[in-house]
Tab-separated table of C-alpha atoms and ligand atoms in Angstrom:
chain	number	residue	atom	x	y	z
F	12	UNK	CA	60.809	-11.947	-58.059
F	13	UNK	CA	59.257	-8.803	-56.633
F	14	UNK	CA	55.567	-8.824	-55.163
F	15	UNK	CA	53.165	-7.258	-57.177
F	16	UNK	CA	51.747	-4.983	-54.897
F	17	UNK	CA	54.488	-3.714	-52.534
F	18	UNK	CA	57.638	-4.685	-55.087
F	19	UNK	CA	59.187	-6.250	-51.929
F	20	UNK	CA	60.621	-9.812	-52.095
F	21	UNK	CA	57.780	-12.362	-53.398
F	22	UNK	CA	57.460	-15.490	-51.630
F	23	UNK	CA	55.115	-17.183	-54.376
F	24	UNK	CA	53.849	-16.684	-57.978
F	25	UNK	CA	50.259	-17.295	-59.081
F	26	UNK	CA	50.848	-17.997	-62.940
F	27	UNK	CA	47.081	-17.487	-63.381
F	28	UNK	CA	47.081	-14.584	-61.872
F	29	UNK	CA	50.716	-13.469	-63.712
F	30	UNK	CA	51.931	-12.172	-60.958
F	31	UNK	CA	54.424	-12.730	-57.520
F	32	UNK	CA	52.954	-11.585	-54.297
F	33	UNK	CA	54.990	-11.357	-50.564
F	34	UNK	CA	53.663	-13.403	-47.745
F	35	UNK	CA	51.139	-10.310	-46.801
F	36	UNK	CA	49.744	-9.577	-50.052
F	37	UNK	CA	49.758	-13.476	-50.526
F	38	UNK	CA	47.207	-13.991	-47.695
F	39	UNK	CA	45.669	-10.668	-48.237
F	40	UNK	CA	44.815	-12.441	-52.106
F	41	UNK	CA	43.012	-15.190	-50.184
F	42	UNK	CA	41.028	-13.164	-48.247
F	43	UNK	CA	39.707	-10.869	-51.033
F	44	UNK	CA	38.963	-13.892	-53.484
F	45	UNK	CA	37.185	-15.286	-50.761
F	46	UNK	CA	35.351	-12.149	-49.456
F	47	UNK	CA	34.658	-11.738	-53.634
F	48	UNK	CA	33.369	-15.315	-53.768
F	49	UNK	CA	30.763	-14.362	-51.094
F	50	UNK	CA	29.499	-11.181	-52.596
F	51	UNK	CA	29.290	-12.022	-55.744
F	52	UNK	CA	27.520	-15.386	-55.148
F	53	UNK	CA	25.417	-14.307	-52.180
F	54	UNK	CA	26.901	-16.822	-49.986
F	55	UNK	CA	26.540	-15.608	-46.648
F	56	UNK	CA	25.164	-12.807	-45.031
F	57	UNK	CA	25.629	-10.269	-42.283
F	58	UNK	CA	25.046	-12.076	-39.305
F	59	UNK	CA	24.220	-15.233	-40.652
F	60	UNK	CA	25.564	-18.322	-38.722
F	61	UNK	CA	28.058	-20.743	-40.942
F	62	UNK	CA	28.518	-24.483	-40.619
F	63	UNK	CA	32.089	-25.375	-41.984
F	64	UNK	CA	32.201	-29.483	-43.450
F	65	UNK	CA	35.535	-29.821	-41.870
F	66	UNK	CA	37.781	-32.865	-42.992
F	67	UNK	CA	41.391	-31.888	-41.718
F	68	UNK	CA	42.659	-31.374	-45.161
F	69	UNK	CA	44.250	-27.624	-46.536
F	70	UNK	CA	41.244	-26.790	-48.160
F	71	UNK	CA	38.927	-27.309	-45.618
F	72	UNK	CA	41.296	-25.969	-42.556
F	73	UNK	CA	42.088	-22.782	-44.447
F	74	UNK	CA	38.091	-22.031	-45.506
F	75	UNK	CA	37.503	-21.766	-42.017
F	76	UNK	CA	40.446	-19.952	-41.440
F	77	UNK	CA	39.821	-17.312	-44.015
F	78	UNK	CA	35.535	-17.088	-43.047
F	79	UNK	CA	36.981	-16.426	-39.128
F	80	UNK	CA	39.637	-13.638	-40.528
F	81	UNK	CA	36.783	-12.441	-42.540
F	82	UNK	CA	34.673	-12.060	-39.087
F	83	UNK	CA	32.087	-15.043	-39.817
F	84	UNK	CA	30.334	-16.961	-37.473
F	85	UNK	CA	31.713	-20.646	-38.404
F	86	UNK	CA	31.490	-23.289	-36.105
F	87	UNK	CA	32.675	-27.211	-37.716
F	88	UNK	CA	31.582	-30.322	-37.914
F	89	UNK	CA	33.718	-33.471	-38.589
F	90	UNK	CA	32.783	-36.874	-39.719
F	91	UNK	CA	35.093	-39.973	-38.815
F	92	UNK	CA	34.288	-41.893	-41.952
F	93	UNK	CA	36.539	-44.757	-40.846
F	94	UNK	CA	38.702	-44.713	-43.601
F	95	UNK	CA	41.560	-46.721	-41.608
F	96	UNK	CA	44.642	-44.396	-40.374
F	97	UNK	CA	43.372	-41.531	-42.863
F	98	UNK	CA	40.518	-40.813	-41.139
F	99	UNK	CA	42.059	-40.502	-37.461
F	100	UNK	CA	44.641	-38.224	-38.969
F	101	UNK	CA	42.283	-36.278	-40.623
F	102	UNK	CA	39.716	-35.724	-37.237
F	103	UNK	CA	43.148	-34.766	-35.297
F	104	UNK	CA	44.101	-31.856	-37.311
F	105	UNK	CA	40.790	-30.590	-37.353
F	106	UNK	CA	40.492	-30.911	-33.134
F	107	UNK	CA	43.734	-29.544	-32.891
F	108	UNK	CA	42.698	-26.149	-35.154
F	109	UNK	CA	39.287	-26.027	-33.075
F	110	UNK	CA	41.364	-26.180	-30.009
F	111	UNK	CA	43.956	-23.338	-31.375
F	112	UNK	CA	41.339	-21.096	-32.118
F	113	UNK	CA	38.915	-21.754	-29.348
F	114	UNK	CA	36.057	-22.631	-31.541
F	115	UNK	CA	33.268	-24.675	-31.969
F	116	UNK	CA	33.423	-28.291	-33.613
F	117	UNK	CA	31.270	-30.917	-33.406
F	118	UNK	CA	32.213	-34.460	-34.306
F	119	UNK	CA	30.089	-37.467	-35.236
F	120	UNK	CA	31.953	-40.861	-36.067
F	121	UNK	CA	30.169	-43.269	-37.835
F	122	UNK	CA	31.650	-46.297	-36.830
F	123	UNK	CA	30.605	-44.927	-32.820
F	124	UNK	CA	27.536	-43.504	-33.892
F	125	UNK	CA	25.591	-45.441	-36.903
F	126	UNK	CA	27.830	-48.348	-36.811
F	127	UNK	CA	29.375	-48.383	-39.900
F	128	UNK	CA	32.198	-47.136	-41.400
F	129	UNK	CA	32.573	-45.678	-45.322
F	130	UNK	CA	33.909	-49.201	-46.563
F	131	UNK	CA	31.826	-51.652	-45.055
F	132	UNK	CA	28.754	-49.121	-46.302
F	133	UNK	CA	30.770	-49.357	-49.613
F	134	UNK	CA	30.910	-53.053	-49.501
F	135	UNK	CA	27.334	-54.025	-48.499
F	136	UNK	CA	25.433	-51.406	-50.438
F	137	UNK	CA	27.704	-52.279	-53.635
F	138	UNK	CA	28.369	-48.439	-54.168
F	139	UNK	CA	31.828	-47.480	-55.123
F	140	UNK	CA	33.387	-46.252	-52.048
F	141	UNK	CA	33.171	-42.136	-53.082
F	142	UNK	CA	29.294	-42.647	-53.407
F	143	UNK	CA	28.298	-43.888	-50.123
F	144	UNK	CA	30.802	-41.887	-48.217
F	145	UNK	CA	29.581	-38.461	-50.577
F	146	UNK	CA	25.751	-39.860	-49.713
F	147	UNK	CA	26.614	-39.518	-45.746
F	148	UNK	CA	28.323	-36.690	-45.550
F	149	UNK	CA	25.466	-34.525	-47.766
F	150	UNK	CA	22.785	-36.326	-45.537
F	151	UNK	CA	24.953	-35.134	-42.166
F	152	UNK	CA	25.842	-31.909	-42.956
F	153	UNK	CA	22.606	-31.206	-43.824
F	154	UNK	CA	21.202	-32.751	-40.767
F	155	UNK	CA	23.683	-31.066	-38.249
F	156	UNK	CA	22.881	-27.286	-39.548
F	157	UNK	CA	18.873	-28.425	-39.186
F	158	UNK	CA	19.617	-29.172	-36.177
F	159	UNK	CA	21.604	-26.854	-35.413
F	160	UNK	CA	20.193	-23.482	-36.422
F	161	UNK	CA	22.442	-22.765	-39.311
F	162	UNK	CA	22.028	-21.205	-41.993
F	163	UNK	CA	24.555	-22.283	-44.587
F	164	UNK	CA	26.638	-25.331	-45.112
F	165	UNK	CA	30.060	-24.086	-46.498
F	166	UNK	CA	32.152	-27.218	-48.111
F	167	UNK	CA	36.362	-26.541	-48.666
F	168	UNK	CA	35.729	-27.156	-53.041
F	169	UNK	CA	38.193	-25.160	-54.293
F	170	UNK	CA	39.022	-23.660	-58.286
F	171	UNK	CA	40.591	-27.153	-59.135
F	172	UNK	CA	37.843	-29.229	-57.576
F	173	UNK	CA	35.179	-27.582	-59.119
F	174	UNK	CA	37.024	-27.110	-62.860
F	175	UNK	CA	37.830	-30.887	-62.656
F	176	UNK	CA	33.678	-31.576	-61.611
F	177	UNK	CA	32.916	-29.955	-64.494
F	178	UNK	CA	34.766	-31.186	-66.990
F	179	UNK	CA	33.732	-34.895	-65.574
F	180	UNK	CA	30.279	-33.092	-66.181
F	181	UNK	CA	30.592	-31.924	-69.569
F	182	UNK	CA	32.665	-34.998	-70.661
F	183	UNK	CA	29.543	-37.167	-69.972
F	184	UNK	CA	27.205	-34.022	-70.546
F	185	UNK	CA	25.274	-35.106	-67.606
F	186	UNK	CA	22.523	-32.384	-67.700
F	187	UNK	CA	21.728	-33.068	-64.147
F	188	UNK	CA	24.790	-32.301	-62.553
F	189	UNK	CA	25.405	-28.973	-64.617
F	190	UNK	CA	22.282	-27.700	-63.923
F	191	UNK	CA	23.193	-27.764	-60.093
F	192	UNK	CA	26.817	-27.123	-60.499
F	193	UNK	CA	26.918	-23.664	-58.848
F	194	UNK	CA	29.152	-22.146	-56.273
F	195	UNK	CA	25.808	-21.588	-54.035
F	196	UNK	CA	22.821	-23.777	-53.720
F	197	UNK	CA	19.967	-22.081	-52.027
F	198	UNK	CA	17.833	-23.243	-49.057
F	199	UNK	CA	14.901	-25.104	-50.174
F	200	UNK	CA	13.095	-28.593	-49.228
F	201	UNK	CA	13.967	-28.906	-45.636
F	202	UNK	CA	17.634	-28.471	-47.377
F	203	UNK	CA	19.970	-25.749	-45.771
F	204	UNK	CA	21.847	-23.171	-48.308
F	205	UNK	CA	25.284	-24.767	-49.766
F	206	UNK	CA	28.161	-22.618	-50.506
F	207	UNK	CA	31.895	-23.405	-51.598
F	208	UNK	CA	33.457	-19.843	-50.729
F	209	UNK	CA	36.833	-20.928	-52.268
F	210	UNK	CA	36.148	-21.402	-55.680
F	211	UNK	CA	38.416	-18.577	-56.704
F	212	UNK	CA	41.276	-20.501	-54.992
F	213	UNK	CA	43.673	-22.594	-56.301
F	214	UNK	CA	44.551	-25.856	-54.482
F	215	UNK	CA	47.737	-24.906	-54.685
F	216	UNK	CA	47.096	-21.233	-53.760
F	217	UNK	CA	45.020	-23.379	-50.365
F	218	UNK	CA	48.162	-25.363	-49.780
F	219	UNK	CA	50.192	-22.093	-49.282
F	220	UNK	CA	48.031	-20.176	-47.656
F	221	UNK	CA	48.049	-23.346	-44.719
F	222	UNK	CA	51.731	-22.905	-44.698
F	223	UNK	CA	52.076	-19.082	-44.468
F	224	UNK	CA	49.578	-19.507	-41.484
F	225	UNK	CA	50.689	-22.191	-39.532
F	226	UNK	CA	48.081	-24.459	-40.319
F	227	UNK	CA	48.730	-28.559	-39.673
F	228	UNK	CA	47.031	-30.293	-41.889
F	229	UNK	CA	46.432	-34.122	-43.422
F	230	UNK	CA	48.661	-34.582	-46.234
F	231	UNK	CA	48.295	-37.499	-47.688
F	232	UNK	CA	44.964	-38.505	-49.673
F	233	UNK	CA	42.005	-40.191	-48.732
F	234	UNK	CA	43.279	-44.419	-50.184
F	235	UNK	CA	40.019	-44.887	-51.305
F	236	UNK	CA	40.280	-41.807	-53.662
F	237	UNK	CA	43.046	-43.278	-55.908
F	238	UNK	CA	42.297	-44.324	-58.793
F	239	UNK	CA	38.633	-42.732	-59.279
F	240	UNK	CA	37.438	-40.280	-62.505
F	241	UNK	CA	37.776	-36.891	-60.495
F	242	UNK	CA	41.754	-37.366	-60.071
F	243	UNK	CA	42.093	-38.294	-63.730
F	244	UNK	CA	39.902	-35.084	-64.783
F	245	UNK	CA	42.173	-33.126	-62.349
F	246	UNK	CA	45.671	-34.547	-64.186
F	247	UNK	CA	44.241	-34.006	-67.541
F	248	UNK	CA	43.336	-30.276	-66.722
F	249	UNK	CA	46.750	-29.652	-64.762
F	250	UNK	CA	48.575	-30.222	-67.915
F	251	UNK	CA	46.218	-27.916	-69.938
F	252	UNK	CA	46.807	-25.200	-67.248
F	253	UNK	CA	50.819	-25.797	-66.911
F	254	UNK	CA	50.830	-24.796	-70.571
F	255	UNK	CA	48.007	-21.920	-70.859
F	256	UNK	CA	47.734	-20.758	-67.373
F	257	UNK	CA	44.805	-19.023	-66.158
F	258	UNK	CA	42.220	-21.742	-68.501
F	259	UNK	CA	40.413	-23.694	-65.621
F	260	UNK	CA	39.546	-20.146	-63.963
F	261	UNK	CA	38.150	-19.042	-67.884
F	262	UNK	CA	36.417	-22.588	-68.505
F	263	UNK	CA	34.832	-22.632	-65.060
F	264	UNK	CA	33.955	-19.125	-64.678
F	265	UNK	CA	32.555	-18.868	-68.621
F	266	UNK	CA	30.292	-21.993	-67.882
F	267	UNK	CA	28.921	-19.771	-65.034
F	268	UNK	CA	28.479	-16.547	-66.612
F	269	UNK	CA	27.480	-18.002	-69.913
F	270	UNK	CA	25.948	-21.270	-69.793
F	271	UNK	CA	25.123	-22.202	-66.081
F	272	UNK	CA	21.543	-20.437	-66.175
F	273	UNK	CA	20.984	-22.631	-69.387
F	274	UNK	CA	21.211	-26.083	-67.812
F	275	UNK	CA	20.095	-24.615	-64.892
F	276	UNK	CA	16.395	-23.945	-66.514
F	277	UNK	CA	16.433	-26.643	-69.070
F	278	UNK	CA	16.057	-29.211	-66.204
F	279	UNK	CA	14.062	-27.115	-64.358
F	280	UNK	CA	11.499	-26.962	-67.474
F	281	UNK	CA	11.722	-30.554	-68.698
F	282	UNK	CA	11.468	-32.421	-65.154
F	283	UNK	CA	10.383	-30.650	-62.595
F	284	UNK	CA	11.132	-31.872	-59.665
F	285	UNK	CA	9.171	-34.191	-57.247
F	286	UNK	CA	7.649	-32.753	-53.944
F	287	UNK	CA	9.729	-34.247	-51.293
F	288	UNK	CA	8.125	-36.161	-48.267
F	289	UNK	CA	9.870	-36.680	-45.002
F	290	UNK	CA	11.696	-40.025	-44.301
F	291	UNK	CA	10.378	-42.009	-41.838
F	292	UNK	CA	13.162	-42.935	-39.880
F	293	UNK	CA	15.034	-39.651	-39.974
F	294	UNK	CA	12.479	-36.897	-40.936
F	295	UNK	CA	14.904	-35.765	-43.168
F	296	UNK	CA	13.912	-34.589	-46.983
F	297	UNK	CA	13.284	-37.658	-49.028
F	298	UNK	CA	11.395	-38.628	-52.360
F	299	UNK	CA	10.738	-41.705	-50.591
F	300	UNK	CA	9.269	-43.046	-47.557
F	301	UNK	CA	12.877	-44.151	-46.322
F	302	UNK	CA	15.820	-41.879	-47.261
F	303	UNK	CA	18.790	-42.971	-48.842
F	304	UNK	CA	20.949	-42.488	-46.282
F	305	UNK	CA	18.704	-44.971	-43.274
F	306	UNK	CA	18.841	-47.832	-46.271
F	307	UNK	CA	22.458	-47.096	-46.314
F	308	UNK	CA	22.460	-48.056	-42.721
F	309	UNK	CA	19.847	-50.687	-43.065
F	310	UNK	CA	22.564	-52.388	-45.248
F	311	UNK	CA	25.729	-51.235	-43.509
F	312	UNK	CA	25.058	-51.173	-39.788
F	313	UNK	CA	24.712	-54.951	-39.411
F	314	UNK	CA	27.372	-55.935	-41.996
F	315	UNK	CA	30.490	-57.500	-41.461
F	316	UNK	CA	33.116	-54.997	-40.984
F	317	UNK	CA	35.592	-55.033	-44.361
F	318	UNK	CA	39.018	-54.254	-44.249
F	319	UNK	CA	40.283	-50.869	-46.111
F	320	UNK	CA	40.668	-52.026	-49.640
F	321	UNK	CA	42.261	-48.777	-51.531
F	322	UNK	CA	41.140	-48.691	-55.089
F	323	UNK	CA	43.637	-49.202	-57.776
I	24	Q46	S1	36.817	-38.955	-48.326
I	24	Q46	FE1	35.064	-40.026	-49.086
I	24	Q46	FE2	36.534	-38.276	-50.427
I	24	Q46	FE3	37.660	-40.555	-49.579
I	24	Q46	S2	35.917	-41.921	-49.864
I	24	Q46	FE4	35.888	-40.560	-51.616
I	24	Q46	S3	34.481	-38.973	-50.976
I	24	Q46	S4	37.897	-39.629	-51.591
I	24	Q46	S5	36.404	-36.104	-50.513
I	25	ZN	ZN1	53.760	-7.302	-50.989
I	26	ZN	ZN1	16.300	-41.086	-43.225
């Protein structure tokens, strides 16, 4: 197995790519499908200041890895969601990388600092676990780079994530969702810019990449994940692409180029969208006079607090 672009020994092969690459020209890959990502999306610009959603998992360890190689600004911010053991894991591989590298990280925990935890807010707002925890994270993030002066909110969605999004997406054609299933979201609304700079990436390709570097990270998977739509979308699409490698890169990167900007306008056209107010309690973007993240807390923060229940 010789590396495609020096012929020395390969350490890996990326069957989409149909080729071997040596550790160098491995990580030297990651950079430019990242640095590609960027341009060709817009996703950050000179001088611009990046907020990195930081969980302690590969994908979210090696974006900020890859956006400091790269020479971006890109502080973190963690969440303790309170998922039992998981989450404590999680917020200690992300300390320890901030620590390594001598950069920034901010951490909230919501148990400390809103009083509830992702499945007691699960539990008393009768949302499926994903849902409320998905609900405070957007709301945070968003919150923390207001606050904070930046300018984009980079999330760790990698190639697999996003292929196995859309075909959840297309499955249920939920117009909706495709219309605002891009790799870049702009600022708008109160709303900082979104951006998932590894959508080139594979999860594997992520997984390495931590490896060849050095990177720690949480292994294991969130417990309340198993069992929920997006891993069965991701199963059914890793057998497609074991036998006819390189398809989730063609079915994810022909809905953008070919049908993205279709959605995209159609519920722009048919809806339009309503002019948001401010919440009351929070002053952050809302269609209503509380926003869904304070009734979240409304319901959660005095609730009993539930044991983990995993799904099954
Ligand atoms: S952390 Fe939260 Fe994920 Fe766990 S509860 Fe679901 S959304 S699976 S990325
Ligand atoms: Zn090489
Ligand atoms: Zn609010």
């Amino acid at each position: 197995m010789k590396c495609r672009v020096c012929r020395g020994p390969a350490i890996i092969d990326v069957r989409r790519h149909n080729a071997n690459f040596c550790r160098e020209h491995f990580l030297r890959l990651c950079r430019d499908q990242v640095a590609k990502a960027i341009a060709d999306f817009d996703m950050i610009r000179p001088g611009e200041r990046v907020l990195v959603a930081v969980s302690g998992g590969k994908d979210s360890l090696a974006l900020w890895d890859l956006l400091l190689d790269l020479g971006y600004e890109a502080d973190g911010l963690v969440i303790g969601l309170g998922i039992g053991e998981y989450s404590d894991e999680s917020t200690s591989y992300a300390v320890a990388y901030a620590e390594a590298k001598g950069v920034a990280l901010q951490r909230i925990d919501l148990r400390d600092d809103y009083g509830f935890d992702v499945p007691t807010a699960a539990h008393a707002s009768r949302r499926v676990p994903c849902s409320a925890c998905g609900l405070t994270k957007r709301h945070l993030f968003d919150q923390a780079a207001r606050d904070g002066g930046y300018d984009v909110v980079v999330t760790g969605h990698n190639l697999d994530d996003e292929a196995a999004v859309l075909f959840g997406n297309v499955l249920r054609w939920q117009n909706d969702y495709l219309a605002r299933q891009l790799p870049v979201l702009p600022a708008g609304d109160g709303f900082p810019r979104k951006a998932k700079p590894l959508v080139r990436l594979a999860e594997r390709e992520t997984a390495a990449y931590c490896v060849l570097q050095g990177l720690d990270y949480v292994v294991e998977e969130c417990p309340m994940a198993a069992g929920n739509r997006h891993l069965g979308y991701k199963e059914a699409l890793d057998g497609v692409e074991r036998s006819s490698p390189g398809t989730k890169h063609a079915f994810y990167f022909g809905f953008l180029d070919r049908a993205a900007e279709l959605f995209a306008s159609g519920v722009a056209e048919g809806e339009g969208k309503a002019d948001l107010g401010r919440c009351e309690r929070c002053g952050s973007p809302s269609a209503t006079e509380i926003c869904t993240f304070c009734r979240l807390v409304e319901q959660a923060a005095g609730a009993e607090p539930v044991a983990l229940r995993p799904r099954r």
